[in-house]
PDB file of C-alpha atoms and ligand atoms in Angstrom:
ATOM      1  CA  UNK A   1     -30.740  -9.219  -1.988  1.00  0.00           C
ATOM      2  CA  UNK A   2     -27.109  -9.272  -0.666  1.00  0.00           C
ATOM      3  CA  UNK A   3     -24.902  -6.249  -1.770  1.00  0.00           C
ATOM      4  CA  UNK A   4     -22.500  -8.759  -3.934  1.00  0.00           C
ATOM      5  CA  UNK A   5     -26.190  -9.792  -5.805  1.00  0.00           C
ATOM      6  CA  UNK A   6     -26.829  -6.716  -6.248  1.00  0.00           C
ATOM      7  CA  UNK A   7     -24.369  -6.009  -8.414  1.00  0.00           C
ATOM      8  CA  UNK A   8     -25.334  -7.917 -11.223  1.00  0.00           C
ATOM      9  CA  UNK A   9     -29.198  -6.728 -11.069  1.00  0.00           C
ATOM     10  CA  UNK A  10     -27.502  -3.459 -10.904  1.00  0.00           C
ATOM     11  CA  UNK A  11     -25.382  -4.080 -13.838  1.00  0.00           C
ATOM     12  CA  UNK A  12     -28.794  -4.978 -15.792  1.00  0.00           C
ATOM     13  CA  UNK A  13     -30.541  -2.156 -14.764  1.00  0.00           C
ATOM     14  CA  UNK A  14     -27.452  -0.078 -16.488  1.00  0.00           C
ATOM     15  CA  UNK A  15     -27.611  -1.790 -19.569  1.00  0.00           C
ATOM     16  CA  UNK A  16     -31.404  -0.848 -20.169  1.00  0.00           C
ATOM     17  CA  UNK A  17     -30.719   3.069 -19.241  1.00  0.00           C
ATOM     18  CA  UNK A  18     -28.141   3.223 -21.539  1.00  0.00           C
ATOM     19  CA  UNK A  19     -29.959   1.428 -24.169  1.00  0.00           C
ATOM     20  CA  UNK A  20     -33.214   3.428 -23.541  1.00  0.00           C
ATOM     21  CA  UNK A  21     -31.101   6.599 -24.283  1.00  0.00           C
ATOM     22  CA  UNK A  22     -29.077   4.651 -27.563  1.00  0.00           C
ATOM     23  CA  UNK A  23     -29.629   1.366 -28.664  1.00  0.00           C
ATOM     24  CA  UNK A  24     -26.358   1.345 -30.601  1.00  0.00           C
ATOM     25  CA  UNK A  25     -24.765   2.043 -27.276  1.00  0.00           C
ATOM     26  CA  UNK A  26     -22.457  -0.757 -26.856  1.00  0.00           C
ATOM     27  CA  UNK A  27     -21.883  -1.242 -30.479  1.00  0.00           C
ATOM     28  CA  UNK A  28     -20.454   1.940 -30.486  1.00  0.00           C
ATOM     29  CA  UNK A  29     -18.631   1.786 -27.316  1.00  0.00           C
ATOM     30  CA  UNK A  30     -16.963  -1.736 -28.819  1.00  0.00           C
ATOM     31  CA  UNK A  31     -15.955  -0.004 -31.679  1.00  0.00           C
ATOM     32  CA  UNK A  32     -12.285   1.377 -29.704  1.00  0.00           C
ATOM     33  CA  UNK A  33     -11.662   4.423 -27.138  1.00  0.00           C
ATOM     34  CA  UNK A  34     -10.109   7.833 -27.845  1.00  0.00           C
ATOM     35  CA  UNK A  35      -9.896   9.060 -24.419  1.00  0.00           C
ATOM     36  CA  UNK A  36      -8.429  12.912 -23.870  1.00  0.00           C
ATOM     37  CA  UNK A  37      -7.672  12.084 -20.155  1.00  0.00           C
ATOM     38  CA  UNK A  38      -5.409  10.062 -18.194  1.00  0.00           C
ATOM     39  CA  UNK A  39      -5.769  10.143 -14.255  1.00  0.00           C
ATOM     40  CA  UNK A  40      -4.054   8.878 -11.922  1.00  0.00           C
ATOM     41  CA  UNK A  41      -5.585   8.834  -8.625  1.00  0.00           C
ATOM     42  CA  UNK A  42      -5.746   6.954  -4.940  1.00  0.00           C
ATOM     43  CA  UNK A  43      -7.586   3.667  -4.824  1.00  0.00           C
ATOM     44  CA  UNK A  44      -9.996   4.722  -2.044  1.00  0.00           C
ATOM     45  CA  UNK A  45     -13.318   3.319  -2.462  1.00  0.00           C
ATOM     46  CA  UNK A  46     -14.738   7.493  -1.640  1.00  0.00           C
ATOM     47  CA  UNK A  47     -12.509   8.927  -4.760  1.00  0.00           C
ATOM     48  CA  UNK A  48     -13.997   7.360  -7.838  1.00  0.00           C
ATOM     49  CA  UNK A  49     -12.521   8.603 -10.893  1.00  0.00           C
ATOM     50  CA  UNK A  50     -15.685   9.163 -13.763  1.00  0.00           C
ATOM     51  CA  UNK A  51     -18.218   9.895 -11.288  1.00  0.00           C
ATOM     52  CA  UNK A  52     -16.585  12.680  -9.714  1.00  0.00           C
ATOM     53  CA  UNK A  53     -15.882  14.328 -13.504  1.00  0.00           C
ATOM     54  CA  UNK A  54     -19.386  13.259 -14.988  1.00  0.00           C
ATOM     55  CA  UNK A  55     -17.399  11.590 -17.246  1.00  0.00           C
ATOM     56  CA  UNK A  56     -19.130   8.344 -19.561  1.00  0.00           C
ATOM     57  CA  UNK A  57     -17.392   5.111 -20.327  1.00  0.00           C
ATOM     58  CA  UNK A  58     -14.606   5.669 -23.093  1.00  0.00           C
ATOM     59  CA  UNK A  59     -13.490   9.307 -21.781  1.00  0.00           C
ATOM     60  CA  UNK A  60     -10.988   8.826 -19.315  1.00  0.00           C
ATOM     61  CA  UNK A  61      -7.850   6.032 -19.238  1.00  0.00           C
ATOM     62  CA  UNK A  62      -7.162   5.191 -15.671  1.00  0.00           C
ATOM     63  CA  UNK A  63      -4.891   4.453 -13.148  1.00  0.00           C
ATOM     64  CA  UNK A  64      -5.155   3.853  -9.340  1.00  0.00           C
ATOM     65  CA  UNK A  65      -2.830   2.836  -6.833  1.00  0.00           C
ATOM     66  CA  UNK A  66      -2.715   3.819  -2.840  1.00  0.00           C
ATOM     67  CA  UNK A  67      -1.946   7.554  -2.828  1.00  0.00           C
ATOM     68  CA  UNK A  68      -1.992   8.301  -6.471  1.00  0.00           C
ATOM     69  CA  UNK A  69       2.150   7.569  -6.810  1.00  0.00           C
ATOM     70  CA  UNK A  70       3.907   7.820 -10.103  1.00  0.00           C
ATOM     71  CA  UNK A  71       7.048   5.868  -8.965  1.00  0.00           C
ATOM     72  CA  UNK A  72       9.591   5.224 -11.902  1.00  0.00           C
ATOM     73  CA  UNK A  73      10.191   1.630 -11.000  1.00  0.00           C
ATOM     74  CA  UNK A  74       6.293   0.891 -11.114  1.00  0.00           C
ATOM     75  CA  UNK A  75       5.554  -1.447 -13.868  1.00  0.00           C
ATOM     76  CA  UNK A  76       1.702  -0.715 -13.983  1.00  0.00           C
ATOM     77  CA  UNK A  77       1.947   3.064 -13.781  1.00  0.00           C
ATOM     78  CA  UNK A  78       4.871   3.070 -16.230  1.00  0.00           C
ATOM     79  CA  UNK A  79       2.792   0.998 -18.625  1.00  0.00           C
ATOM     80  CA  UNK A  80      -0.398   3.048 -17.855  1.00  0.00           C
ATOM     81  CA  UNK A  81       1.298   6.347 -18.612  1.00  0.00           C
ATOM     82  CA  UNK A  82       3.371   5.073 -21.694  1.00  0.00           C
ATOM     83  CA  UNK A  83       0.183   3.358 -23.169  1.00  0.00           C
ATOM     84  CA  UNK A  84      -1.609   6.476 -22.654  1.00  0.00           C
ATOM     85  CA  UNK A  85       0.777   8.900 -24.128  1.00  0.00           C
ATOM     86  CA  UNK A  86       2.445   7.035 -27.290  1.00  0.00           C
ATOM     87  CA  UNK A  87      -0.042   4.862 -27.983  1.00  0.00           C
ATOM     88  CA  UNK A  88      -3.821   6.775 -27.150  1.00  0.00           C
ATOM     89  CA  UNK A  89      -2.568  10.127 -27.330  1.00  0.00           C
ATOM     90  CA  UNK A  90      -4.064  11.954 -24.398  1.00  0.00           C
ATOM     91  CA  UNK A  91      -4.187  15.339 -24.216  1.00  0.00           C
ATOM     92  CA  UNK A  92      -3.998  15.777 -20.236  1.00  0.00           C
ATOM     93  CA  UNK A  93      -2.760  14.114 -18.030  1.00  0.00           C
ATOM     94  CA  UNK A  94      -3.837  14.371 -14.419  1.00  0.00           C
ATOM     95  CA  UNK A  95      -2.863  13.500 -10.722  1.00  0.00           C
ATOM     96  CA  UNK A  96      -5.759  13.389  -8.565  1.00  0.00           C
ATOM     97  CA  UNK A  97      -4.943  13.033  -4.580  1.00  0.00           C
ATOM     98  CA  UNK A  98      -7.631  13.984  -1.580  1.00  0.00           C
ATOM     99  CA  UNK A  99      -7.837  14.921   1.514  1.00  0.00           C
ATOM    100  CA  UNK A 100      -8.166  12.465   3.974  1.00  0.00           C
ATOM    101  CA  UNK A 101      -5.783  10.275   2.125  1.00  0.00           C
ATOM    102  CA  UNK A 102      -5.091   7.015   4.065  1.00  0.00           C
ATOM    103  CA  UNK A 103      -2.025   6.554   2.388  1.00  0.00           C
ATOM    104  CA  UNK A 104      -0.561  10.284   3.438  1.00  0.00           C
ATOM    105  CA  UNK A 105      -1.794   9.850   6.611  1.00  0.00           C
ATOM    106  CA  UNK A 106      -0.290   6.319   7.387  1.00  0.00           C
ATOM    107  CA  UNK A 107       3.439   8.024   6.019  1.00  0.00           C
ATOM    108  CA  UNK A 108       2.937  10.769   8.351  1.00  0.00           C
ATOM    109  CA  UNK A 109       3.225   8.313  11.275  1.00  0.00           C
ATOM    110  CA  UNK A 110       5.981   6.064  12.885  1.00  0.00           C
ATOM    111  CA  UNK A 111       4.694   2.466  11.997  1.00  0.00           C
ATOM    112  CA  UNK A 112       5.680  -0.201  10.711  1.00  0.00           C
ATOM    113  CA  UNK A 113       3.062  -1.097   7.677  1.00  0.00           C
ATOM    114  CA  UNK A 114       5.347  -4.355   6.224  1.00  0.00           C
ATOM    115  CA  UNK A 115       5.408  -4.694   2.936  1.00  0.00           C
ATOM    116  CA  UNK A 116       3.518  -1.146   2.608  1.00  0.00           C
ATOM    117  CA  UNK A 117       6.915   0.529   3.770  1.00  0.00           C
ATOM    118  CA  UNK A 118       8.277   0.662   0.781  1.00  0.00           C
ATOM    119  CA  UNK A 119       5.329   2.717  -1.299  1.00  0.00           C
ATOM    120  CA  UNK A 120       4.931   4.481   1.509  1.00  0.00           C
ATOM    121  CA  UNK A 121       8.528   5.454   1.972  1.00  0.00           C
ATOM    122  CA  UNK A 122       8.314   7.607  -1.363  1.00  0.00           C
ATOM    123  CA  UNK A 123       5.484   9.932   0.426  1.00  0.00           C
ATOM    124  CA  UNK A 124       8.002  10.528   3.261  1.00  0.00           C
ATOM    125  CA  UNK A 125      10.435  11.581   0.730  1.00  0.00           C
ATOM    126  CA  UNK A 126       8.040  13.729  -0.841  1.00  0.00           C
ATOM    127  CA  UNK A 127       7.634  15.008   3.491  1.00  0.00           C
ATOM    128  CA  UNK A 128      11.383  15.195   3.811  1.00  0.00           C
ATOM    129  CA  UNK A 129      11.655  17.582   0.250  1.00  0.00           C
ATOM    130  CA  UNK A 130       9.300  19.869   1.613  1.00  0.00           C
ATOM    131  CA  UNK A 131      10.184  19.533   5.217  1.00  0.00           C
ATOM    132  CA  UNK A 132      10.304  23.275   6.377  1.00  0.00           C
ATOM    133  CA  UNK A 133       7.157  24.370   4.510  1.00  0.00           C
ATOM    134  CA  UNK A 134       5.458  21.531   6.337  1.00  0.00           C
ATOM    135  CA  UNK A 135       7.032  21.605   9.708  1.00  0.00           C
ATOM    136  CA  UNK A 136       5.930  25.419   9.680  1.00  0.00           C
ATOM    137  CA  UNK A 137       2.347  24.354   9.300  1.00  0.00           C
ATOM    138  CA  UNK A 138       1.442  24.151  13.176  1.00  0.00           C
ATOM    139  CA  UNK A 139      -2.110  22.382  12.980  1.00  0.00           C
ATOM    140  CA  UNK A 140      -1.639  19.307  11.701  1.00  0.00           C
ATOM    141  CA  UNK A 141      -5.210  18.570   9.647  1.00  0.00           C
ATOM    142  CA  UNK A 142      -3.380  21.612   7.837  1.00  0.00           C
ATOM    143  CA  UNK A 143       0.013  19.874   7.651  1.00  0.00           C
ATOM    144  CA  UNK A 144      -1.561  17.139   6.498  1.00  0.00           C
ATOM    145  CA  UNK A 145      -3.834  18.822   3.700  1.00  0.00           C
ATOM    146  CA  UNK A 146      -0.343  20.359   2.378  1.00  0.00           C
ATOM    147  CA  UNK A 147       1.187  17.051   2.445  1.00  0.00           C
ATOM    148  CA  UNK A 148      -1.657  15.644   0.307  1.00  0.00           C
ATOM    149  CA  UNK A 149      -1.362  18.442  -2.397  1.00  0.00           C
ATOM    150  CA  UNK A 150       2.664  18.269  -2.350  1.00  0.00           C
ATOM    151  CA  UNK A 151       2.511  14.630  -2.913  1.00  0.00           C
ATOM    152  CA  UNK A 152       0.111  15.715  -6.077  1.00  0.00           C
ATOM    153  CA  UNK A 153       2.568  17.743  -7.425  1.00  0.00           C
ATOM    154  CA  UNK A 154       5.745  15.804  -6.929  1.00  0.00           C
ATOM    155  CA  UNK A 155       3.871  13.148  -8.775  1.00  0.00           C
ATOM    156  CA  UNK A 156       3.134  15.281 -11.549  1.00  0.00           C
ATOM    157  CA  UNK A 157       6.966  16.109 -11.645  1.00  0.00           C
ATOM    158  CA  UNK A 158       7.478  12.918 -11.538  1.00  0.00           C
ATOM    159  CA  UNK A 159       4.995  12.025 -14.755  1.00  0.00           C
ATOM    160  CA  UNK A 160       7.247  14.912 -16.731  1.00  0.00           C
ATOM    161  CA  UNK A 161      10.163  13.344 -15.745  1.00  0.00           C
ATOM    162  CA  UNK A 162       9.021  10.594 -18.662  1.00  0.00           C
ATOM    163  CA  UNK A 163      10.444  10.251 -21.625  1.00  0.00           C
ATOM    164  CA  UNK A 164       7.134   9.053 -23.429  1.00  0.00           C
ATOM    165  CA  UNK A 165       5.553  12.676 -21.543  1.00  0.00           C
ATOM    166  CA  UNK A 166       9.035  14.820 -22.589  1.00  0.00           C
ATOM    167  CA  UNK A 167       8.659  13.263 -26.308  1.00  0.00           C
ATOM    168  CA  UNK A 168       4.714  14.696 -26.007  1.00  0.00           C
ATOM    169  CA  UNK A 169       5.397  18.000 -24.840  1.00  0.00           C
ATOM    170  CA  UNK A 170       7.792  18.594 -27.389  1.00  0.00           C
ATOM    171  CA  UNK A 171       6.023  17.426 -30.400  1.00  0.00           C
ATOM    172  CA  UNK A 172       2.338  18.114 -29.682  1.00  0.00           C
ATOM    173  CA  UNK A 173       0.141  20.033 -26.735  1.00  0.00           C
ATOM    174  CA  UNK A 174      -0.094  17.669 -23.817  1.00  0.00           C
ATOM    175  CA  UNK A 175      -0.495  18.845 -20.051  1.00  0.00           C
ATOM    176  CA  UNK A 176      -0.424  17.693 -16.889  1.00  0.00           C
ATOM    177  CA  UNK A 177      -2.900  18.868 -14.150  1.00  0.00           C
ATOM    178  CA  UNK A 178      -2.781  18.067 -10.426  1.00  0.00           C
ATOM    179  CA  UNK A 179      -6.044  18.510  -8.647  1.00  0.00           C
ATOM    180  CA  UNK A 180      -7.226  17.304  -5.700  1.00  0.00           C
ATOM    181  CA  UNK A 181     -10.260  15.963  -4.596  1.00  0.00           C
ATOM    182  CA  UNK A 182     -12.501  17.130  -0.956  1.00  0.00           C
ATOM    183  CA  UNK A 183     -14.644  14.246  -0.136  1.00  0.00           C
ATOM    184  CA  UNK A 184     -16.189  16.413   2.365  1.00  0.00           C
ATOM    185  CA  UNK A 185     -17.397  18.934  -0.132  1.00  0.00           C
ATOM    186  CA  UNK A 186     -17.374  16.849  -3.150  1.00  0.00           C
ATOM    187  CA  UNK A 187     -15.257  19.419  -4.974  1.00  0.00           C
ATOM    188  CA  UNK A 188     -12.672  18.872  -7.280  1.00  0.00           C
ATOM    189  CA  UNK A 189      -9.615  21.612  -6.579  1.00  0.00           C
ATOM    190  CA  UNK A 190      -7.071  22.414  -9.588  1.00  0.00           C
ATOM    191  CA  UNK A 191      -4.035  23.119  -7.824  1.00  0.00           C
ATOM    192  CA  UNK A 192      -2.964  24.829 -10.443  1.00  0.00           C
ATOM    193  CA  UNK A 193       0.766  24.489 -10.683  1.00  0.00           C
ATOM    194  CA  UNK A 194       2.948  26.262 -12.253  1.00  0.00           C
ATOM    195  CA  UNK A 195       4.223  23.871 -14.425  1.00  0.00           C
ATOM    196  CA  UNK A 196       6.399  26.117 -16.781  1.00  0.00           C
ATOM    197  CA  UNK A 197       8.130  27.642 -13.309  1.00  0.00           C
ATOM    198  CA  UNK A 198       9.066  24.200 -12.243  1.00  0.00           C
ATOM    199  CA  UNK A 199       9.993  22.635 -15.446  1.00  0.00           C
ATOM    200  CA  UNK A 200      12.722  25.622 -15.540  1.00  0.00           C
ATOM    201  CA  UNK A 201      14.175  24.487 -12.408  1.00  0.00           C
ATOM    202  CA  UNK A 202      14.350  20.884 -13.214  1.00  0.00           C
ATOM    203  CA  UNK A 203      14.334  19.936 -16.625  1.00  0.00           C
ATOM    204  CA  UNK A 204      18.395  20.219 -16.842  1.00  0.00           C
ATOM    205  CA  UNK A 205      18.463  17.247 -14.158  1.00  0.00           C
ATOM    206  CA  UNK A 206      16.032  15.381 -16.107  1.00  0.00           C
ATOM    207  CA  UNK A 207      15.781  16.163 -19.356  1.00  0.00           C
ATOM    208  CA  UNK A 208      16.094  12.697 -21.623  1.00  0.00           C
ATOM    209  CA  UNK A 209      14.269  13.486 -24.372  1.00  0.00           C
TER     210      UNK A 209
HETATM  211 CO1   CO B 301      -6.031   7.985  -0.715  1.00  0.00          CO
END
């Protein structure tokens, strides 16, 4: 059996486990979703979203784009992260990046990706804010590890900078996490930013709600 084949018998052999465990399974998963999460994370193929939380089907909304970006002009995420907020109500929202982060690494260099540039371009701006932290880091897989959890947090400032996310925080409890993930250990880091700290600092720029 070929690996696209394999899908499919794959796909059966899921159906029966979760059946075998609760026949209403998929009634009750057709009945609507109620997630709690949102995440945003990096398309790689090594970061998968539920597995890494040992989360089920219905738990966690999703988004993933190269290098977990929340970029205002971004139909998708904008639609992702609006959906998710006004509409399903989630209570946290998180920004998952990882080391070893193609996307990171490829900004990091002088090439010329084509029509990559662009998306790119907003992780070198994300280099260029935090220049002299980085540029102080003098091994690079360091550098680079720093550049992967800035990005997380810049997007995170970037998901507060919403006016769906603003209009949460001020009417319910909603929060927004940035972790990142260690595919060589398999462990899931909270950054833990200081949200409250930063907010301070920024919100007069960009409060619009
Ligand atoms: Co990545």
């Amino acid at each position: 059996m070929d690996k696209f084949e394999k899908i499919f018998y794959n796909n059966e052999a899921w159906i029966a486990e979760k059946l075998q465990t609760n026949p209403q399974y998929f009634e009750q998963l057709a009945q609507g979703q109620e997630p709690e999460f949102l995440y945003i994370g990096c398309s790689d193929s090594r970061v998968t979203a539920e597995d890494l939380m040992g989360a089920q089907p219905g738990e966690v909304f999703i988004h993933r784009n190269i290098a977990n970006m929340v970029i205002s002009i971004d139909l998708n995420a904008m639609s992702v992260i609006n959906y998710a907020v006004r509409h399903l109500k989630v209570k946290h929202i998180i920004v998952c990046g990882h080391y070893g982060c193609g996307g990171v690494k490829a900004a990091m260099q002088p090439a010329d990706l084509g029509i990559l540039n662009p998306w790119l371009r907003n992780i070198r701006d994300v280099y260029r804010t935090y220049k002299d932290e980085l540029n102080a880091i003098t091994n690079k897989h360091d550098r680079y590890d720093r550049l992967v959890e800035l990005n997380v947090q810049e997007q995170c400032i970037n998901v507060i900078k919403l006016a769906a996310v603003q209009e949460a925080y001020r009417d319910r409890e909603i929060t927004v996490h940035g972790w990142v993930f260690d595919i060589k250990t398999g462990k899931l880091i909270d950054l833990k930013i200081d949200f409250p700290k930063i907010l301070a600092g920024i919100m007069e720029i960009y409060r619009i709600s």
